Tab-separated table of C-alpha atoms and ligand atoms in Angstrom:
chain	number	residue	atom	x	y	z
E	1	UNK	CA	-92.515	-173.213	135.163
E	2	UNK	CA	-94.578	-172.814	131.837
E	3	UNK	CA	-95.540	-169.402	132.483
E	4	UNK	CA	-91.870	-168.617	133.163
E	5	UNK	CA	-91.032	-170.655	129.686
E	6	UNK	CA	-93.562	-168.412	127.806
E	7	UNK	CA	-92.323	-165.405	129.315
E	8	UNK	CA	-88.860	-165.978	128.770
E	9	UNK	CA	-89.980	-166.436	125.223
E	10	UNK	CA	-91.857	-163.056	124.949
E	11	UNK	CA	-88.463	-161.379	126.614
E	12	UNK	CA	-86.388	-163.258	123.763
E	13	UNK	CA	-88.802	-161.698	120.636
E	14	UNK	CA	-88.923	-158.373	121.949
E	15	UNK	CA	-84.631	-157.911	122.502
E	16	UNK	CA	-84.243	-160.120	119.371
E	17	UNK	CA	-85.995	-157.150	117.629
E	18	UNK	CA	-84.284	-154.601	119.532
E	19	UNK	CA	-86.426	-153.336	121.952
E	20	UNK	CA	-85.780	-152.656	125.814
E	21	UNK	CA	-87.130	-154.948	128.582
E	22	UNK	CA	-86.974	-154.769	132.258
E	23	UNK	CA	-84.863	-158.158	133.385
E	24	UNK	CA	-84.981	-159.220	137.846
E	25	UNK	CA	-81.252	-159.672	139.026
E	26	UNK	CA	-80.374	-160.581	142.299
E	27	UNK	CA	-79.023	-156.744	142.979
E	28	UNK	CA	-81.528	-154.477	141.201
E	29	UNK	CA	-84.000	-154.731	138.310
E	30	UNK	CA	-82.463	-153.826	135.162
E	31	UNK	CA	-83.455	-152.087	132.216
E	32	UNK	CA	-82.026	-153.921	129.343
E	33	UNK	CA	-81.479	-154.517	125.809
E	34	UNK	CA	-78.916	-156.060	122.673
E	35	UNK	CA	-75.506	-154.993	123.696
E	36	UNK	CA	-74.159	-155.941	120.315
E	37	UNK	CA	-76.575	-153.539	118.923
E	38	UNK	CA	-76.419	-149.627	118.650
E	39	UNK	CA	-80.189	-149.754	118.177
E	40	UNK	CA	-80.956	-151.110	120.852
E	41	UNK	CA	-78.798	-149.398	123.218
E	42	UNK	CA	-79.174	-146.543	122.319
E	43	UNK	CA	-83.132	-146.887	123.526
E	44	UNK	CA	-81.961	-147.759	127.449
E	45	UNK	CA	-79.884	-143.628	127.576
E	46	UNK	CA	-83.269	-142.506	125.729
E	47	UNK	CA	-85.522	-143.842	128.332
E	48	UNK	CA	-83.284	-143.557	131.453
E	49	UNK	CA	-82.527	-139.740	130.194
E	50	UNK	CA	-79.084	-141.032	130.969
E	51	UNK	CA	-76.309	-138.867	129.722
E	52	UNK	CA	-74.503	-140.680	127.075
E	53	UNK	CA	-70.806	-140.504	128.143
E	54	UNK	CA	-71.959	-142.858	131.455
E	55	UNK	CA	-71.565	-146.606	130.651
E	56	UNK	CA	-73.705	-149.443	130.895
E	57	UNK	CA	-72.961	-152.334	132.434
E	58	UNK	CA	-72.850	-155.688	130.202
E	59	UNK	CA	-74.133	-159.102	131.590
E	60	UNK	CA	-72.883	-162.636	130.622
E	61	UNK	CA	-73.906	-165.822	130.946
E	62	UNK	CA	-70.206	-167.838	130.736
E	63	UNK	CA	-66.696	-166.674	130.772
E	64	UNK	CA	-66.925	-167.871	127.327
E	65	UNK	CA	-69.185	-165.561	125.821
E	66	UNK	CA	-67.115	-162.703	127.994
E	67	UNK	CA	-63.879	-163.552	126.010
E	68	UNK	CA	-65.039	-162.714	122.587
E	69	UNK	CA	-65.361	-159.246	124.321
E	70	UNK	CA	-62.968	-158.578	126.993
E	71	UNK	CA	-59.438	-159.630	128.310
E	72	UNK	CA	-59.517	-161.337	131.407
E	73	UNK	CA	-56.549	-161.722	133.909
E	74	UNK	CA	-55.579	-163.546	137.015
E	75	UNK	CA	-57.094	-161.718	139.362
E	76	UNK	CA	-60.425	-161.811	137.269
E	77	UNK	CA	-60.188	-165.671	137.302
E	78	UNK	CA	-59.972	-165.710	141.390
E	79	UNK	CA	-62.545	-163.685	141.705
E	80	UNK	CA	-64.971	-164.937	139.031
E	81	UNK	CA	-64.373	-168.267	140.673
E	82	UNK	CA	-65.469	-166.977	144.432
E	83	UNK	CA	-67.992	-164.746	143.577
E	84	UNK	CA	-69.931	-165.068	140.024
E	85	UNK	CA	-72.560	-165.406	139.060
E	86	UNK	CA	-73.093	-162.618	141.733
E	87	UNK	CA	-73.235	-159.066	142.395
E	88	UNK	CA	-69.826	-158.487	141.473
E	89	UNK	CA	-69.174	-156.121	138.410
E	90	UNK	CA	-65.335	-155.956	136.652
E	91	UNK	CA	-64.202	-153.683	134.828
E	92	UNK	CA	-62.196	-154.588	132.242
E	93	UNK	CA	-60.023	-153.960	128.939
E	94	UNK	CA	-62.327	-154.264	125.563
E	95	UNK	CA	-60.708	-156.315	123.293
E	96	UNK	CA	-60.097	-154.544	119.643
E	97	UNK	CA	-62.325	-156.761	117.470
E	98	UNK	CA	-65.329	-156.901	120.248
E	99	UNK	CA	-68.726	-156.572	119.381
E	100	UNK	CA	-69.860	-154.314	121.562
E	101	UNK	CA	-71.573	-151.239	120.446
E	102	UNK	CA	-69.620	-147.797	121.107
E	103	UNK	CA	-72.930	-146.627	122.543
E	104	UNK	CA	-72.815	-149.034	125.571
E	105	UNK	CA	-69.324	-147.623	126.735
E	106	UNK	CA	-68.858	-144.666	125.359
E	107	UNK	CA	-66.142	-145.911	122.596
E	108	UNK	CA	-64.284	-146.264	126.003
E	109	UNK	CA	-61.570	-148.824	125.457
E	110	UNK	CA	-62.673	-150.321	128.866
E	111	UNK	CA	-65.757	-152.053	129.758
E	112	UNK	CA	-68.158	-152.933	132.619
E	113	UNK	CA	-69.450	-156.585	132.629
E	114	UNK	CA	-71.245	-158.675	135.318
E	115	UNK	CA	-72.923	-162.409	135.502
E	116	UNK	CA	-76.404	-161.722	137.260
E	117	UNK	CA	-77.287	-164.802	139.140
E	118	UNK	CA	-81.033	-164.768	139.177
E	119	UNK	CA	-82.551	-168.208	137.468
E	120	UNK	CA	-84.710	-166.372	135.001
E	121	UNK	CA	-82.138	-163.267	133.821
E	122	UNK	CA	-79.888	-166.460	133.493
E	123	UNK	CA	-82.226	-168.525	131.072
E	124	UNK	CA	-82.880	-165.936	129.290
E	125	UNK	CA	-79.520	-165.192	128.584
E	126	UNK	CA	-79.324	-168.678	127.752
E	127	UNK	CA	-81.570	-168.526	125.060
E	128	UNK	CA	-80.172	-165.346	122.709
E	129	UNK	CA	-76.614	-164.841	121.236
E	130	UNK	CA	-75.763	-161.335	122.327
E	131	UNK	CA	-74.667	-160.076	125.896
E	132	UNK	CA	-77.346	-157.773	127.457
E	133	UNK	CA	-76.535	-153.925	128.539
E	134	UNK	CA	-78.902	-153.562	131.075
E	135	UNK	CA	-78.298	-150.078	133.743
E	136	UNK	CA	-80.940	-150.092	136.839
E	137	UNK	CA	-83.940	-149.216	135.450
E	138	UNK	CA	-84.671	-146.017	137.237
E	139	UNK	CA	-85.087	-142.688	135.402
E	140	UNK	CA	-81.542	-141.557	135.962
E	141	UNK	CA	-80.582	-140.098	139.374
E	142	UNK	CA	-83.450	-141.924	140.985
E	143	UNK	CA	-83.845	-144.935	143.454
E	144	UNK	CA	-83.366	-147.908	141.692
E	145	UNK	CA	-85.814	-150.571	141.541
E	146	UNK	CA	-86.516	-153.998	143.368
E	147	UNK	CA	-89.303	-155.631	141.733
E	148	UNK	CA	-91.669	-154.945	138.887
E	149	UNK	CA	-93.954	-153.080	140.677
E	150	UNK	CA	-91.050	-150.803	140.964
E	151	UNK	CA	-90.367	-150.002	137.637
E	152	UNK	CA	-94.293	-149.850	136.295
E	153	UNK	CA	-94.096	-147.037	138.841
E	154	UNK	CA	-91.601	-145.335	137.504
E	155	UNK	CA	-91.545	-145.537	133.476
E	156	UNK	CA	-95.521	-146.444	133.201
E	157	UNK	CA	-96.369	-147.741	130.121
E	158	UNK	CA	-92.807	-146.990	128.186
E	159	UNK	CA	-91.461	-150.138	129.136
E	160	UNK	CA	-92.714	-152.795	126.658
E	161	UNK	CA	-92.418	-156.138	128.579
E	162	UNK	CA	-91.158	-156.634	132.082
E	163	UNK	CA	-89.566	-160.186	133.357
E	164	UNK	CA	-91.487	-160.598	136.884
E	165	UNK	CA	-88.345	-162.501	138.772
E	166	UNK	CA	-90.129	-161.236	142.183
E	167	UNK	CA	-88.253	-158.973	145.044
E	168	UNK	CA	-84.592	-158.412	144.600
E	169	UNK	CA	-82.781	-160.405	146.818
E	170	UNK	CA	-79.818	-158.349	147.926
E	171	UNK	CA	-81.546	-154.857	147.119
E	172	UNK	CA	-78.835	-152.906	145.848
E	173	UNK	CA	-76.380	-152.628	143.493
E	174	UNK	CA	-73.192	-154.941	142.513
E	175	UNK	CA	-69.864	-153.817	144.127
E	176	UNK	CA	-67.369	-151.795	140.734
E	177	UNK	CA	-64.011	-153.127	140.757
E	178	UNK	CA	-61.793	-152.202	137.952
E	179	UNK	CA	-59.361	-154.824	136.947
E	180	UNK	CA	-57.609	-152.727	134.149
E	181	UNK	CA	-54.616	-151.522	136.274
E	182	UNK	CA	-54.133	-152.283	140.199
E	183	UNK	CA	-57.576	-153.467	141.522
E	184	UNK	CA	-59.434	-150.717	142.471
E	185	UNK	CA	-63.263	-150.683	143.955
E	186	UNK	CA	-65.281	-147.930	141.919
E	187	UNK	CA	-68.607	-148.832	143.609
E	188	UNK	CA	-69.482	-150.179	147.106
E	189	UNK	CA	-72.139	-152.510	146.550
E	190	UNK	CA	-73.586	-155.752	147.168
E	191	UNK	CA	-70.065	-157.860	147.921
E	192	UNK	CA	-67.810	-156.452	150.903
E	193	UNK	CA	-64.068	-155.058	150.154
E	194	UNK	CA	-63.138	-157.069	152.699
E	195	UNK	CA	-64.200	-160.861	151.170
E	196	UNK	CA	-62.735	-159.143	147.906
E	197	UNK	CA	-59.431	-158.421	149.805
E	198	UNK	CA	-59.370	-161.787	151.114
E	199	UNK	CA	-59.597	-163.685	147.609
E	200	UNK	CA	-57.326	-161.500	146.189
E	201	UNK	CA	-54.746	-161.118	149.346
E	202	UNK	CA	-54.383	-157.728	149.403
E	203	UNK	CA	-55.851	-154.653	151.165
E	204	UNK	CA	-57.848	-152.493	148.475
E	205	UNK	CA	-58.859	-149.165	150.039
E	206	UNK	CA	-61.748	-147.440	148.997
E	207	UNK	CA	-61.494	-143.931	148.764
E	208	UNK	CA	-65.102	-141.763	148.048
E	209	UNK	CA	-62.690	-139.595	145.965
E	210	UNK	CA	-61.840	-141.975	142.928
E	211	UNK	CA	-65.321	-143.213	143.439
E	212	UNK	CA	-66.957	-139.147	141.977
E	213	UNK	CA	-64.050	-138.848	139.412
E	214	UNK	CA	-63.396	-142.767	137.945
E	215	UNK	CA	-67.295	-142.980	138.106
E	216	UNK	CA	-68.943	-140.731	136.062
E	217	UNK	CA	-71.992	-141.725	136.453
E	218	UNK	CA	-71.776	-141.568	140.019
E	219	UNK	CA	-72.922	-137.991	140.592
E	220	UNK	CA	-73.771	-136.319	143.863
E	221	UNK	CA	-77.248	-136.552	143.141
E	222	UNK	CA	-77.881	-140.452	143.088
E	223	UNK	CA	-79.985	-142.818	144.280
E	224	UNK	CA	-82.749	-140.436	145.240
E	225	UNK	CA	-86.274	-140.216	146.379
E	226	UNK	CA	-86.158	-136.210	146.013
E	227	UNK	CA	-86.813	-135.646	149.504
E	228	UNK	CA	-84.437	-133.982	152.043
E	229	UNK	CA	-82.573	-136.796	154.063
E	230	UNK	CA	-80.417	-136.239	157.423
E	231	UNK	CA	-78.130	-139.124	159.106
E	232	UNK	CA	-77.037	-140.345	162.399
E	233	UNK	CA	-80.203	-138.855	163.876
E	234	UNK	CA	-81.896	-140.106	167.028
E	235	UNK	CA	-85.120	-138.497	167.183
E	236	UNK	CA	-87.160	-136.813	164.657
E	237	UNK	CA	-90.045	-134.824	164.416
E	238	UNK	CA	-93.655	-136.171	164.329
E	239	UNK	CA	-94.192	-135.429	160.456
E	240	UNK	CA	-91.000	-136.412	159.227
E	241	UNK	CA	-90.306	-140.183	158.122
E	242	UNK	CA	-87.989	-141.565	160.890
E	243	UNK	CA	-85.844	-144.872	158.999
E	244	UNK	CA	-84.631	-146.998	161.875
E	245	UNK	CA	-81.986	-149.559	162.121
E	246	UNK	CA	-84.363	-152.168	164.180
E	247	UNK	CA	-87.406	-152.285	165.172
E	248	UNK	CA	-88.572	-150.336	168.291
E	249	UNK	CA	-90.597	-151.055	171.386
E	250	UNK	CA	-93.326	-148.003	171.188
E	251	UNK	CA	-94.260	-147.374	167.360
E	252	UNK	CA	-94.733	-144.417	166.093
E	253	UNK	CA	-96.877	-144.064	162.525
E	254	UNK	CA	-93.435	-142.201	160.917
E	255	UNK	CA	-91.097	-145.143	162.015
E	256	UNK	CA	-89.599	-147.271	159.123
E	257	UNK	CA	-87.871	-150.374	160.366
E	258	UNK	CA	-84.977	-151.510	158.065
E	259	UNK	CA	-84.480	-154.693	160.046
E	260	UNK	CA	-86.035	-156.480	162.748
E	261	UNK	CA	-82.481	-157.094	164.677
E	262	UNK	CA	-80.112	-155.211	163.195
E	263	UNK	CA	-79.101	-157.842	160.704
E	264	UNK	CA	-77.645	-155.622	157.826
E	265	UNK	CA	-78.314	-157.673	154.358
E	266	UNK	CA	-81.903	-157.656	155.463
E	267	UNK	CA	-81.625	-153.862	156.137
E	268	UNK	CA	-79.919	-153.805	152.147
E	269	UNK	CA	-82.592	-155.565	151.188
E	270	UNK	CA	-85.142	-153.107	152.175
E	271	UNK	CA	-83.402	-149.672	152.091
E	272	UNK	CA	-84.901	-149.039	148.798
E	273	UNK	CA	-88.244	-150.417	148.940
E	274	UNK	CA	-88.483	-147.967	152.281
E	275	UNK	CA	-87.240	-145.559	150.291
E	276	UNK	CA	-89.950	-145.543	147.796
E	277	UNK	CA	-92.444	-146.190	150.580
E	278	UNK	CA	-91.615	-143.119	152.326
E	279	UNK	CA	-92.001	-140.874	149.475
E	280	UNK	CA	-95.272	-142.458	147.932
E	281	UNK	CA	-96.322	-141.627	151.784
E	282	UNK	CA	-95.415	-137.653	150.779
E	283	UNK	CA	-93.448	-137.029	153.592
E	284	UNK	CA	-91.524	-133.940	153.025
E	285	UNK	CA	-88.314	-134.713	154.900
E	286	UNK	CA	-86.422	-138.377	155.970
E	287	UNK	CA	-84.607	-138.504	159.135
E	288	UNK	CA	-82.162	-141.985	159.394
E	289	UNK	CA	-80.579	-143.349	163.010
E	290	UNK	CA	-76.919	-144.312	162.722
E	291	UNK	CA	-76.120	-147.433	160.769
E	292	UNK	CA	-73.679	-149.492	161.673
E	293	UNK	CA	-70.562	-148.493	159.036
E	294	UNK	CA	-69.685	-152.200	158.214
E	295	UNK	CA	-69.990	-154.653	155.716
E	296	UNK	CA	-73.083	-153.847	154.068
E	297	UNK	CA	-73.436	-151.014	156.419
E	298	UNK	CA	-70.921	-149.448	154.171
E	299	UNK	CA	-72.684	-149.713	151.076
E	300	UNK	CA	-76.396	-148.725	153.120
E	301	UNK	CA	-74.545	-145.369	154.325
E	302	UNK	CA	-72.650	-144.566	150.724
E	303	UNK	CA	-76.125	-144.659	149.439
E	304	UNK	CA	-77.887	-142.662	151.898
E	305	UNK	CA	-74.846	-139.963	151.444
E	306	UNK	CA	-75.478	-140.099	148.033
E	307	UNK	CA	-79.565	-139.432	148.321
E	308	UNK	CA	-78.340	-136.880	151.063
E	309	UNK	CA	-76.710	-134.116	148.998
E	310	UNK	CA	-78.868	-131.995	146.440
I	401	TXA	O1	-76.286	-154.302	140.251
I	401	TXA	C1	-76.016	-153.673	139.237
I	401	TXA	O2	-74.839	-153.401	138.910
I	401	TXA	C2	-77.170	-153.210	138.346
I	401	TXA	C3	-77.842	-154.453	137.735
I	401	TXA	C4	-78.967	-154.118	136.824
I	401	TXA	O3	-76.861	-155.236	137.105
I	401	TXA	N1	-76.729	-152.305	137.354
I	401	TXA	C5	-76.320	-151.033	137.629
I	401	TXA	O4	-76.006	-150.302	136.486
I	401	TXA	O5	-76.252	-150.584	138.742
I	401	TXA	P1	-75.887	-148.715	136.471
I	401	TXA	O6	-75.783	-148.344	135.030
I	401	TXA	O7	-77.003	-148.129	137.217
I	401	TXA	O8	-74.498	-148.449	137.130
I	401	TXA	C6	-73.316	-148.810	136.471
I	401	TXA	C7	-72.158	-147.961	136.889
I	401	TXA	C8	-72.296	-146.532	136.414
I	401	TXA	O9	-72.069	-145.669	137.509
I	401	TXA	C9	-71.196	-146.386	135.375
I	401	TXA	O10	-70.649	-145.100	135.371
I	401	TXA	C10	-70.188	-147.441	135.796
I	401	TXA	O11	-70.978	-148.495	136.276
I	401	TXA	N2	-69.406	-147.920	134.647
I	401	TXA	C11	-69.852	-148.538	133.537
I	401	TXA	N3	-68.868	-148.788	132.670
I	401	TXA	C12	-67.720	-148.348	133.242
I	401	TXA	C13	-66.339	-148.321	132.837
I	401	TXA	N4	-65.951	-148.806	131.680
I	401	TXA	N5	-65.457	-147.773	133.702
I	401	TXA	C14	-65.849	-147.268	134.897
I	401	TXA	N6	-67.140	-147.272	135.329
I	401	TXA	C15	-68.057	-147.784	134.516
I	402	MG	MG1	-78.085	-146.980	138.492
């Protein structure tokens, strides 16, 4: 509790003064920074070598603090209520006299905002007066990262002060709906379309189409270890790494287990930690048995497409 105090401190001084820190959330570790501040935001696209024209996403603490920024609607308010804090991201319609620098969106007049729900991104929030921009903090087009560990690995030294919040809990990334128009999902992620379509009583297709173009951030190469990766396989070769839905009678030393019965939040959970495994192992190619294409299975198997195609 005191060491969390002090450290909550330390991550207060450094993005009161502009600089970037890594922050735990319950979906991925972030990389973030003063979203009121061109500064500061400007440091996270240096950093990530993100291009510039892909948005970051902003996180609150209270609806409150969102409405000096955004507009909110009805079907915000249902879904704020069922789901947030959570890993639910909106996208919604900037208000003209927000603060929010034009660096974070892009001088879009739209803008992506979530309310992380892990206890220490939330105290911190807590204790400054600015909204945080905060992508995954992965160099872009890499696997993003679940713990601090994680991101040392990645960025090394750059990174001046990382919050340690521990492993995150759901793995992988918030579920993109945009709220400007019709509801539309941008991103599968860590919330189902279907407990969406059920709050909101509708049926909300996905399509992978909108995702590439209303996205632009979402690339074909994303989410990668830089290894080749082939699905729905059900046997690989000795030297390749073999990622497996559930653990297996006879082991073999290139077997990954996702889950121990099939249970898929615990195989989002570890997808990426596997991921990084693997390729820290130097195994030149990843073969991946079918997973199950529900629920989360969706959002396991739109990531795995993604790290898929070069
Ligand atoms: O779980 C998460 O969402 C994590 C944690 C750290 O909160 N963040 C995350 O951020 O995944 P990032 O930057 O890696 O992905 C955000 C996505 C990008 O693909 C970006 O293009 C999209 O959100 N985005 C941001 N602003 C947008 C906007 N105004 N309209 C449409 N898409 C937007
Ligand atoms: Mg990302």
């Amino acid at each position: 509790m005191k060491k969390d105090l002090s450290n909550i401190k330390k991550a207060k001084y450094l993005l009161d003064k502009n600089q970037c820190i890594g922050i735990p959330t319950e979906t991925v570790y972030g990389l973030a920074a003063n979203a009121y501040s061109d500064t500061a935001s400007l440091k996270i696209f240096k950093l990530k070598k993100r291009p510039k024209n892909n948005p970051l996403i902003v996180h609150y603490l209270k609806i409150q603090d969102l409405e000096q920024d955004c507009i909110i609607n009805h079907n915000f308010k249902k879904l704020f209520k069922e789901f947030c804090p959570g890993p639910l991201t909106f996208v919604l319609k900037l208000k003209k006299d927000s603060k929010i620098s034009k660096i974070v969106n892009n001088g879009k007049d739209t803008l992506a905002i979530r309310f992380p729900s892990h206890y220490l991104t939330r105290k911190l929030l807590k204790s400054i007066n600015y909204p945080l921009a905060a992508p995954s903090a992965n160099v872009y087009s890499q696997i993003s990262p679940v713990s601090k560990k994680d991101i040392q690995d990645e960025f090394g030294g750059k990174i001046k002060f990382i919050l340690d919040g521990g492993s995150s809990q759901i793995g992988l990334e918030s579920t993109i709906i945009s709220l400007v128009k019709q509801p539309k999902i941008l991103r599968l992620g860590g919330i189902e379309i279907k407990k969406i379509n059920k709050v909101l009583k509708t049926k909300i297709n996905y399509y992978k189409k909108n995702y590439n173009i209303r996205v632009p951030g979402q690339a074909k190469l994303h989410y990668s270890p830089g290894i080749p990766i082939k699905l729905n396989v059900n046997k690989a070769y000795p030297n390749e790494a073999f990622i497996l839905i559930q653990k297996r009678k006879f082991f073999d030393k290139n077997h990954f287990y996702l889950t121990k019965k099939r249970n898929l939040k615990e195989a989002g959970k570890n997808l990426y930690s596997i991921l990084r495994k693997i390729k820290k192992k130097k195994y030149k190619s990843i073969a991946v048995e079918k997973i199950p294409n529900i629920g989360l299975g969706q959002t396991i198997n739109d990531r795995l497409i993604k790290a898929s195609k070069k």
